[in-house]
Backbone as ProteinMPNN parsed JSONL, in Angstrom:
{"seq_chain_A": "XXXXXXXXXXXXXXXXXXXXXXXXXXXXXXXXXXXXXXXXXXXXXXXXXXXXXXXXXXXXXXXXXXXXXXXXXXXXXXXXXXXXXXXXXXXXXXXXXXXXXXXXXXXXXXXXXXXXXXXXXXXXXXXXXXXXXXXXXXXXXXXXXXXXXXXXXXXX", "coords_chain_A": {"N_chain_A": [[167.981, 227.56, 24.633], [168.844, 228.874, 22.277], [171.25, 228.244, 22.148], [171.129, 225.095, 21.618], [169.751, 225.727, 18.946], [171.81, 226.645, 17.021], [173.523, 224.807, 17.603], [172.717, 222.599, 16.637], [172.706, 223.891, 13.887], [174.538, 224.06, 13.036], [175.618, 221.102, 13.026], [174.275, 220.519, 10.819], [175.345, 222.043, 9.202], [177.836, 221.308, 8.892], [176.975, 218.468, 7.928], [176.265, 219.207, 5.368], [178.372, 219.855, 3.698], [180.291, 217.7, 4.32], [179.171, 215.652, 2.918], [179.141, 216.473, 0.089], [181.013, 215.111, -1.189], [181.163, 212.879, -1.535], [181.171, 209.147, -2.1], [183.454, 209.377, -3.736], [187.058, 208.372, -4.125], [189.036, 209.769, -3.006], [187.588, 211.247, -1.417], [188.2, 209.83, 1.611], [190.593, 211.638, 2.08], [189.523, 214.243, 1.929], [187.971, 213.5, 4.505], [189.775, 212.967, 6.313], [191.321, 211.141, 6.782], [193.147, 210.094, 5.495], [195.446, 212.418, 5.22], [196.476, 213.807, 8.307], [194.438, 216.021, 10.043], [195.524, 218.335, 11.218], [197.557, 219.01, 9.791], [196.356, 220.13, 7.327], [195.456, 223.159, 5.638], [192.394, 223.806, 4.871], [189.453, 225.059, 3.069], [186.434, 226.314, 3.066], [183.388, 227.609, 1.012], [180.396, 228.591, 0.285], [177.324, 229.917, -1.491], [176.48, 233.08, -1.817], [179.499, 234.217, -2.921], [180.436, 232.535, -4.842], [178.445, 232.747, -6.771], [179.259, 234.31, -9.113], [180.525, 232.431, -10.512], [179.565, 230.58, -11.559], [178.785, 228.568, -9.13], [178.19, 226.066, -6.44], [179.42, 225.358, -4.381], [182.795, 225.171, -3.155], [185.417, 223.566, -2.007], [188.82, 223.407, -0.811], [191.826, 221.96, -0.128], [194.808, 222.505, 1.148], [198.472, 221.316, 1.736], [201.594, 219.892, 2.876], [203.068, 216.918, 1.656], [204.666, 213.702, 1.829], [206.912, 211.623, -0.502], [205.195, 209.169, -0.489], [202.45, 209.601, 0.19], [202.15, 211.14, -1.737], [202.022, 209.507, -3.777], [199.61, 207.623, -2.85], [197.715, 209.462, -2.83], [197.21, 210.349, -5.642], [196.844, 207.964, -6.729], [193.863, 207.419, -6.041], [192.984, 209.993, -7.109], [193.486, 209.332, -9.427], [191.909, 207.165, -9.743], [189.247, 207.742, -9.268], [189.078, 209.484, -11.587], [188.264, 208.09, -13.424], [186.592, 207.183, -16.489], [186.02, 209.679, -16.689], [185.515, 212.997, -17.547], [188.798, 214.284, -17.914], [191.801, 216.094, -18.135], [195.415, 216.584, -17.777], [198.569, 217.306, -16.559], [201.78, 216.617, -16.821], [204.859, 218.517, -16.235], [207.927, 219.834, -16.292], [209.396, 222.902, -14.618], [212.37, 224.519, -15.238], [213.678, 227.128, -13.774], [216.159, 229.435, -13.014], [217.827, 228.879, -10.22], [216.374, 226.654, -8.78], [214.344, 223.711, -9.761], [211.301, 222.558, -10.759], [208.609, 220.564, -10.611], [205.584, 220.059, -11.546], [202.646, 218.539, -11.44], [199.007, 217.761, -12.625], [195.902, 217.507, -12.315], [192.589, 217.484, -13.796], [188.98, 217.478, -13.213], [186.206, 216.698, -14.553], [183.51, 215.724, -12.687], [180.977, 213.367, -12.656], [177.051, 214.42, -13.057], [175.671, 215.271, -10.079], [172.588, 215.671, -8.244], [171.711, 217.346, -9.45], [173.572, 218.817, -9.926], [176.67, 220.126, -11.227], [180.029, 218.444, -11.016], [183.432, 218.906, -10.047], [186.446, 218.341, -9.788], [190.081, 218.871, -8.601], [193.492, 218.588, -8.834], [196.381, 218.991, -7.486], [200.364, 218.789, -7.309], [202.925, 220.089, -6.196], [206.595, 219.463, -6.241], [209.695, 220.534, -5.354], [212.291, 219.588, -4.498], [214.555, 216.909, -3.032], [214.538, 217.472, -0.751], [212.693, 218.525, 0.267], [209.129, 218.294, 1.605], [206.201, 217.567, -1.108], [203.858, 220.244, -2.329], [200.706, 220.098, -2.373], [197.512, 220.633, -3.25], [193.81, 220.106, -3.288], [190.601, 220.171, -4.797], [187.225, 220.425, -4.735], [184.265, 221.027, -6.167], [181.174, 222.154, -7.047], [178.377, 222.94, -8.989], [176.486, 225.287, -11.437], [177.779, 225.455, -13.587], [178.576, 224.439, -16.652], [180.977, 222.799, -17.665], [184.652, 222.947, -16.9], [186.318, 223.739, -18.437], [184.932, 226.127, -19.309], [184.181, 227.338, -16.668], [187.222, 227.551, -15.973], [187.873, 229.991, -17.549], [185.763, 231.809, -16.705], [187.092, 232.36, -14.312], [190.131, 233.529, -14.751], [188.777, 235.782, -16.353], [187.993, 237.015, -14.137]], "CA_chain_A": [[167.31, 227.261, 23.381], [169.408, 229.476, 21.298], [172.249, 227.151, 21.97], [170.467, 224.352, 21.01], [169.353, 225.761, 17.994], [173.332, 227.07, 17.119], [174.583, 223.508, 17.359], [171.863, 221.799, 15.527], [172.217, 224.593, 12.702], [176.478, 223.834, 12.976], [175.917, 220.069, 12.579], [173.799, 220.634, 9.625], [175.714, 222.421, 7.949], [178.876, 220.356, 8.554], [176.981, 217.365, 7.057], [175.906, 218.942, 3.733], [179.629, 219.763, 3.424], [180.873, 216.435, 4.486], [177.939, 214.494, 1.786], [179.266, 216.65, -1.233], [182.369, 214.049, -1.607], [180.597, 211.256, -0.88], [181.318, 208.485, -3.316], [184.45, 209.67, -4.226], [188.033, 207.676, -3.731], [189.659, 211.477, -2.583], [186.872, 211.363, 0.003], [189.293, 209.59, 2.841], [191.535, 212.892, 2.148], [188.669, 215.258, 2.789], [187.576, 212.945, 5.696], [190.76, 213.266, 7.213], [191.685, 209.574, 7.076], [194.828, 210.416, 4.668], [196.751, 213.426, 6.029], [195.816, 214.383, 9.732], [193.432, 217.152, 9.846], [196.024, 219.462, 11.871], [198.33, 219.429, 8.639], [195.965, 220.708, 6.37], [195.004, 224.292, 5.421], [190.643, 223.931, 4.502], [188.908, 226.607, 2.953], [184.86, 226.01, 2.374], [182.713, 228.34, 0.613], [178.588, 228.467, -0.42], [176.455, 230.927, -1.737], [176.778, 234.53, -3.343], [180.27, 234.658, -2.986], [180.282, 231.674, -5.587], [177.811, 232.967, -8.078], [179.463, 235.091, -10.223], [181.359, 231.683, -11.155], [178.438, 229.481, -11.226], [179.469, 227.483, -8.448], [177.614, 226.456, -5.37], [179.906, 224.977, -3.14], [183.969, 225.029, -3.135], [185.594, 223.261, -0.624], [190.001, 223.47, -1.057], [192.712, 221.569, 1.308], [196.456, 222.27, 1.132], [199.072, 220.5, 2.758], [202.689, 219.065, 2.587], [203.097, 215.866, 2.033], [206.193, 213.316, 1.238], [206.538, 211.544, -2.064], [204.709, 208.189, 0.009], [201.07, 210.352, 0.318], [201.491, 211.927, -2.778], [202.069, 208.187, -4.848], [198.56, 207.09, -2.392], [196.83, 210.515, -3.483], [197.648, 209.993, -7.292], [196.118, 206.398, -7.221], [193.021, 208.151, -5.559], [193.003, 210.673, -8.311], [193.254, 208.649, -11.04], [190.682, 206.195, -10.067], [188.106, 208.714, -9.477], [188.83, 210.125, -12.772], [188.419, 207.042, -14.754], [185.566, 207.21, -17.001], [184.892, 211.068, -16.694], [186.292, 213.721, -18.621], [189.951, 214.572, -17.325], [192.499, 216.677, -18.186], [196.287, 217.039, -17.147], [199.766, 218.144, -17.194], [203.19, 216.351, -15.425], [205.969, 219.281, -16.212], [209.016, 220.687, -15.199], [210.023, 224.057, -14.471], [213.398, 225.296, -14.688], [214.196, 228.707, -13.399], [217.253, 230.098, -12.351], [218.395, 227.597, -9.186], [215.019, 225.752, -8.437], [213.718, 222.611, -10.895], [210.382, 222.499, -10.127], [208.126, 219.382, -11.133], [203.94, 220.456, -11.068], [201.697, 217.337, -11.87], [197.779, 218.591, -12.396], [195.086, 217.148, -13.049], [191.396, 218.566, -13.736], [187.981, 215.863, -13.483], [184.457, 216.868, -14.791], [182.66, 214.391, -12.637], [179.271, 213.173, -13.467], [176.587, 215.598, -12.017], [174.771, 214.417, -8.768], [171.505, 216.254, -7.325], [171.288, 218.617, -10.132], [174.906, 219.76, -10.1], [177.996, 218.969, -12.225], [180.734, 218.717, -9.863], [184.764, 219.31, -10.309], [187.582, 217.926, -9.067], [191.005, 219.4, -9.268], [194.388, 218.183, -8.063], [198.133, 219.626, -8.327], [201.277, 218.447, -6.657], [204.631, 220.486, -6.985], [207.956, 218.783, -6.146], [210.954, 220.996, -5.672], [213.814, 218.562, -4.148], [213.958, 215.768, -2.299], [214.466, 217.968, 0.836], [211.024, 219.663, 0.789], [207.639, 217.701, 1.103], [205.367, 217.949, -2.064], [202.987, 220.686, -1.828], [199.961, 219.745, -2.269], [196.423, 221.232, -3.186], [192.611, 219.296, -4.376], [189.86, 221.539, -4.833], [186.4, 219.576, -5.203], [183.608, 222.1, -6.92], [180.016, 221.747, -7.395], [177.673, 224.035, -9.368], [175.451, 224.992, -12.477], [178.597, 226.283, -14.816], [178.721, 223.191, -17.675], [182.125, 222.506, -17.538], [185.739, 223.012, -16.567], [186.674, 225.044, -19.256], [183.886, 227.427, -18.802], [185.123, 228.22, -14.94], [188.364, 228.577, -15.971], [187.94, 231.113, -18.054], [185.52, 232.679, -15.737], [188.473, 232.632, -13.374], [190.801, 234.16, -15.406], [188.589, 237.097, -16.373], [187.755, 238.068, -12.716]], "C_chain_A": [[168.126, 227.763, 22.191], [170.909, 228.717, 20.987], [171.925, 226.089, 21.419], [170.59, 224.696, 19.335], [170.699, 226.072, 17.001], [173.713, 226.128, 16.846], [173.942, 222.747, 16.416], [172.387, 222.426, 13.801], [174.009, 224.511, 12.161], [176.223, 222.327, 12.115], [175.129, 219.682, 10.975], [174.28, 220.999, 8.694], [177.255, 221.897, 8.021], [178.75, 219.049, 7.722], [176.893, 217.655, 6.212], [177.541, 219.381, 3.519], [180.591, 218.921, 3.523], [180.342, 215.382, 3.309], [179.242, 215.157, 0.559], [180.543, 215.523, -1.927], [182.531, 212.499, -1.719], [180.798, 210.456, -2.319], [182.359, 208.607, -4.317], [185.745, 208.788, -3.412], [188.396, 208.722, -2.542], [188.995, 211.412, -1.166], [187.348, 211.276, 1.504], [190.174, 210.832, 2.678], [190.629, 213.562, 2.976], [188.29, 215.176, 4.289], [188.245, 212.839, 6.962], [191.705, 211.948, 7.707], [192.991, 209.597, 6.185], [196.069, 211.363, 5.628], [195.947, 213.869, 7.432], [195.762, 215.948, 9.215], [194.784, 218.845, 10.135], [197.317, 219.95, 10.939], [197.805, 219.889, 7.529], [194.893, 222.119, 6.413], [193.393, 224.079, 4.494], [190.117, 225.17, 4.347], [187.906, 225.783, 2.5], [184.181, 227.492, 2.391], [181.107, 228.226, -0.171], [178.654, 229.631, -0.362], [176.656, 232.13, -2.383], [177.926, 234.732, -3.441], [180.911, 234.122, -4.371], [179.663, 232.121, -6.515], [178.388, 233.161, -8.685], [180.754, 233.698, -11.21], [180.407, 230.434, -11.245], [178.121, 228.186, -10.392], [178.275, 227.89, -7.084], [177.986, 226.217, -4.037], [181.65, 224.66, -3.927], [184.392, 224.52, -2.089], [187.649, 223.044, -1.194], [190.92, 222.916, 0.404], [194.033, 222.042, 0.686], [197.426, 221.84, 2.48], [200.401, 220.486, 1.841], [203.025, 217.682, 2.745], [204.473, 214.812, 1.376], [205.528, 212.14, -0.146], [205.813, 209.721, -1.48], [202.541, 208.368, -0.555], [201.081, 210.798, -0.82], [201.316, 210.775, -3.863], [200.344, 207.925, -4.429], [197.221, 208.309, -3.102], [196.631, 210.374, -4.903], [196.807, 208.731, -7.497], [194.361, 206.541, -7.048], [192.395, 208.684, -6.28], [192.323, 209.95, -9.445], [192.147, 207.357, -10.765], [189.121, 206.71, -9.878], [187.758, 209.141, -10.856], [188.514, 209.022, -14.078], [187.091, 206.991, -15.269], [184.314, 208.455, -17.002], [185.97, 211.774, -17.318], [187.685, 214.219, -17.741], [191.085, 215.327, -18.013], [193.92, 216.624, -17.3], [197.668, 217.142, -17.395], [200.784, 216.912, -16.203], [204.107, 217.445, -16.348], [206.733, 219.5, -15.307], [209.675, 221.678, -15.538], [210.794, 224.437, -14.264], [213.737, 226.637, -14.419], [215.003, 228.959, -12.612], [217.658, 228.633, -11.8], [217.357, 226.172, -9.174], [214.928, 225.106, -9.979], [212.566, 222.317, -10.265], [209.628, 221.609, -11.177], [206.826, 219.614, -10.794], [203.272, 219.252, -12.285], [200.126, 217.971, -11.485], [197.053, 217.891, -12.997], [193.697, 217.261, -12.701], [190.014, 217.922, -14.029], [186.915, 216.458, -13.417], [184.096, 215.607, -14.218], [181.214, 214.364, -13.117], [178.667, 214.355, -12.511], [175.843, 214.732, -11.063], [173.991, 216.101, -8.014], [171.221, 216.999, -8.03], [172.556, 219.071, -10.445], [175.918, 219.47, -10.854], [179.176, 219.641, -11.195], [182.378, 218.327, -10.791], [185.56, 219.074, -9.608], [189.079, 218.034, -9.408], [192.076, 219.311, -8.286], [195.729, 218.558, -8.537], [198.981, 219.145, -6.87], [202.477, 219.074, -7.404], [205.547, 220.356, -5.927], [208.909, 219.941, -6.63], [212.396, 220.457, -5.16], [213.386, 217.88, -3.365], [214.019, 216.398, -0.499], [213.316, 218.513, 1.619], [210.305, 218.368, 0.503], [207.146, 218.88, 0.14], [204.34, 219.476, -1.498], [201.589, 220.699, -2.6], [198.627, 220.967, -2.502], [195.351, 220.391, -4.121], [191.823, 220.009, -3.348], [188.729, 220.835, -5.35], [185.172, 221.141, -5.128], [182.244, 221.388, -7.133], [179.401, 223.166, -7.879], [176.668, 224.202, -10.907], [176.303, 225.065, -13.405], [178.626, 224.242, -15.475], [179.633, 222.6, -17.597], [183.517, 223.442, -17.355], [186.451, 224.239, -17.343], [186.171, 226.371, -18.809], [184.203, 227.732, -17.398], [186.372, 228.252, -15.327], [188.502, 229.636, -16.649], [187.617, 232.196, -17.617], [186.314, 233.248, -14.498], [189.192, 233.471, -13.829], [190.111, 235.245, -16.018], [188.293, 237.747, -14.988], [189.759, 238.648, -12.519]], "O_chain_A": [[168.1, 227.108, 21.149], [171.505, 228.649, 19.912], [172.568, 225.976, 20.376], [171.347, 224.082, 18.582], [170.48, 225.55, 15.908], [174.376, 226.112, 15.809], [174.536, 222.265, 15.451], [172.446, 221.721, 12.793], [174.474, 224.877, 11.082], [176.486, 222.221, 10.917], [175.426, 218.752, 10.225], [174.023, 220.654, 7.54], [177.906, 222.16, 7.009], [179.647, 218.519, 7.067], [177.293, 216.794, 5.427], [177.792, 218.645, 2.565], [181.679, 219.13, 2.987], [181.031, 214.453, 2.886], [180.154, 214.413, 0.199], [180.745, 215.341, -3.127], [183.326, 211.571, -1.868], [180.632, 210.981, -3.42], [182.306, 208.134, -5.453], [185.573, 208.502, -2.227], [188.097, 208.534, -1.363], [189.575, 211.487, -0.083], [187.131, 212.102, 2.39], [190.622, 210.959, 3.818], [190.661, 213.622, 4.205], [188.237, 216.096, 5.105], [187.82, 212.702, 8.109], [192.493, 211.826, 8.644], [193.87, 208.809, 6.536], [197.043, 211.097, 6.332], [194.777, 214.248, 7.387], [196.449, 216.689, 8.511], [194.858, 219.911, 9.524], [197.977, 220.96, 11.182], [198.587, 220.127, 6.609], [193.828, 222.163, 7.029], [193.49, 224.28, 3.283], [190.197, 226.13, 5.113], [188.094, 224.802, 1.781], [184.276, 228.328, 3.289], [180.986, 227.681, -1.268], [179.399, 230.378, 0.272], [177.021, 232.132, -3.559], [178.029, 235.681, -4.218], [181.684, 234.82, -5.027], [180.33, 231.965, -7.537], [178.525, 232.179, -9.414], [181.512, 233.933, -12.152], [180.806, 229.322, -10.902], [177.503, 227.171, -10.715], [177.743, 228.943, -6.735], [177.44, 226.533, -2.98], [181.766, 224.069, -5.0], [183.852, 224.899, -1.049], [187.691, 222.348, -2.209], [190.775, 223.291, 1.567], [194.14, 221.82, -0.521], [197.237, 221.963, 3.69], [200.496, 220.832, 0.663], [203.264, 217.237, 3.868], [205.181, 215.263, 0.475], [204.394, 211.91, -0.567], [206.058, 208.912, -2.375], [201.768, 207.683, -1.226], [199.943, 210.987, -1.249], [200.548, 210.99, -4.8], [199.585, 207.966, -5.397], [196.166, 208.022, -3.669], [195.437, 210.262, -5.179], [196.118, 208.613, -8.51], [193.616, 205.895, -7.784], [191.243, 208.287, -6.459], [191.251, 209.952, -10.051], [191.676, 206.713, -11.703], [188.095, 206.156, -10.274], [186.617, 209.203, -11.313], [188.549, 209.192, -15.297], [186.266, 206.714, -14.398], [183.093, 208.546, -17.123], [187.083, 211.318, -17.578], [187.346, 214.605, -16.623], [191.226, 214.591, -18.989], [193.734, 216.615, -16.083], [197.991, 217.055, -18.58], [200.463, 216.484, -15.094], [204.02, 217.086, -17.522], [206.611, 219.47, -14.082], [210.451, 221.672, -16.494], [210.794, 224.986, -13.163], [214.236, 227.166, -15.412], [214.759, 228.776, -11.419], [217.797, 227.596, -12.449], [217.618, 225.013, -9.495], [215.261, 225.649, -11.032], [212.678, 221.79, -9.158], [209.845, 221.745, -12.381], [206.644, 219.408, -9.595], [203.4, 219.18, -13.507], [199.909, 218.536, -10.413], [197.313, 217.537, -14.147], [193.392, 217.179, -11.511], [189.819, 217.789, -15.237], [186.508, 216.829, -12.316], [184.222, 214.548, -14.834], [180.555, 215.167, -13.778], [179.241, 215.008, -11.64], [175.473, 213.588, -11.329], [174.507, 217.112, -7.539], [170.317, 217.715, -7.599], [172.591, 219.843, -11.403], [175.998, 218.281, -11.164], [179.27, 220.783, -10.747], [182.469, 217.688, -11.839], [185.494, 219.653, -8.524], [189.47, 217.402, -10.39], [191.93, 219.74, -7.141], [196.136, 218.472, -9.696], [198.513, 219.114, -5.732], [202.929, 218.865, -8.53], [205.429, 220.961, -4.862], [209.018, 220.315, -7.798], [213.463, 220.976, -5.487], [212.25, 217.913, -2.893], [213.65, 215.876, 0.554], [213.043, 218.799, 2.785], [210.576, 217.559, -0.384], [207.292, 220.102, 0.162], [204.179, 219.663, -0.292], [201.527, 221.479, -3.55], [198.741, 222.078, -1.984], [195.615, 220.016, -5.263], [191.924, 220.326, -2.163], [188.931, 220.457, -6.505], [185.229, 222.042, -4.292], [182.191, 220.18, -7.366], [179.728, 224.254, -7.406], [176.18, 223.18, -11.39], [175.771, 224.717, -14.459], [178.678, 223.2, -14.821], [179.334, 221.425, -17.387], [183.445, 224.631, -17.666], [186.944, 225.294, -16.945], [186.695, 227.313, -18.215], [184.608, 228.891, -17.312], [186.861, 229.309, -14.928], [189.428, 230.36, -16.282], [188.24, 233.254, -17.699], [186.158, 234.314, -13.904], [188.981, 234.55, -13.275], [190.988, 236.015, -16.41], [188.378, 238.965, -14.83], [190.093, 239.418, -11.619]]}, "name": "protein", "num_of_chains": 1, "seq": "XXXXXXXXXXXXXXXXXXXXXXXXXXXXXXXXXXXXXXXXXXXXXXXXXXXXXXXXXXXXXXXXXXXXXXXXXXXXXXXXXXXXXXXXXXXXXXXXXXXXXXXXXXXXXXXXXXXXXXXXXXXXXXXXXXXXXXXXXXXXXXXXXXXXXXXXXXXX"}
């Protein structure tokens, strides 16, 4: 019974973490239909660890990927973000040896269920010998906007 109740209380809480993306382009990333699962580093987080940033669910992938996945990710991106507030950067970083190329970009989506949800994508390019590396970071919670968590970020 206690097994039972264990797996039930697993698959439950894999779906409300599978829903939060729902309706999103990005979604096939999260879903695992872009980069195979066994190349990407997943971090998910709920509940008090989240408060103190008004957030109620974080969910973060990183990966390496070549400049093929990162053109398909980008189109992804940007059609999610079309017609919500967006933010972003393409630069390049010279220092010393390395030229480093970081593309970012930062999407107040609409809110769904009560929540205003966040979507945040960076790709940095350092030669054509390395795959991109990769990180999108989809956010749900009560904080208003984008601004307002980063700042809260940056004072913790």
């Amino acid at each position: 019974m206690k097994r039972l109740l264990l797996s039930l209380s697993f698959i439950i809480c894999h779906l409300s973490f599978s829903v939060a993306q729902t309706g999103l382009r990005i979604n096939d990333l999260f879903e695992g239909r872009i980069i195979p699962q066994e190349r990407i580093v997943e971090t998910r987080v709920r509940g008090r660890t989240l408060a103190k940033y008004q957030l109620t669910f974080y969910r973060s992938l990183r990966f390496s990927a070549n400049a093929e996945e990162v053109a398909h990710l980008r189109r992804l991106i940007d059609e999610d973000s079309r017609g919500h507030h967006a933010t972003g950067s393409d630069r390049a970083d010279v220092n010393g040896v390395h030229n480093m190329q970081t593309y970012t970009l930062h999407v107040q989506l609409s809110p769904q269920g009560g929540k205003n949800r966040f979507l945040c994508y960076q790709d940095v390019f350092e030669s054509k010998k390395k795959p991109r590396e990769v990180t999108v970071i989809y956010m749900e919670g009560t904080i208003s906007d984008i601004y307002k968590l980063e700042e809260l970020i940056n004072k913790k």
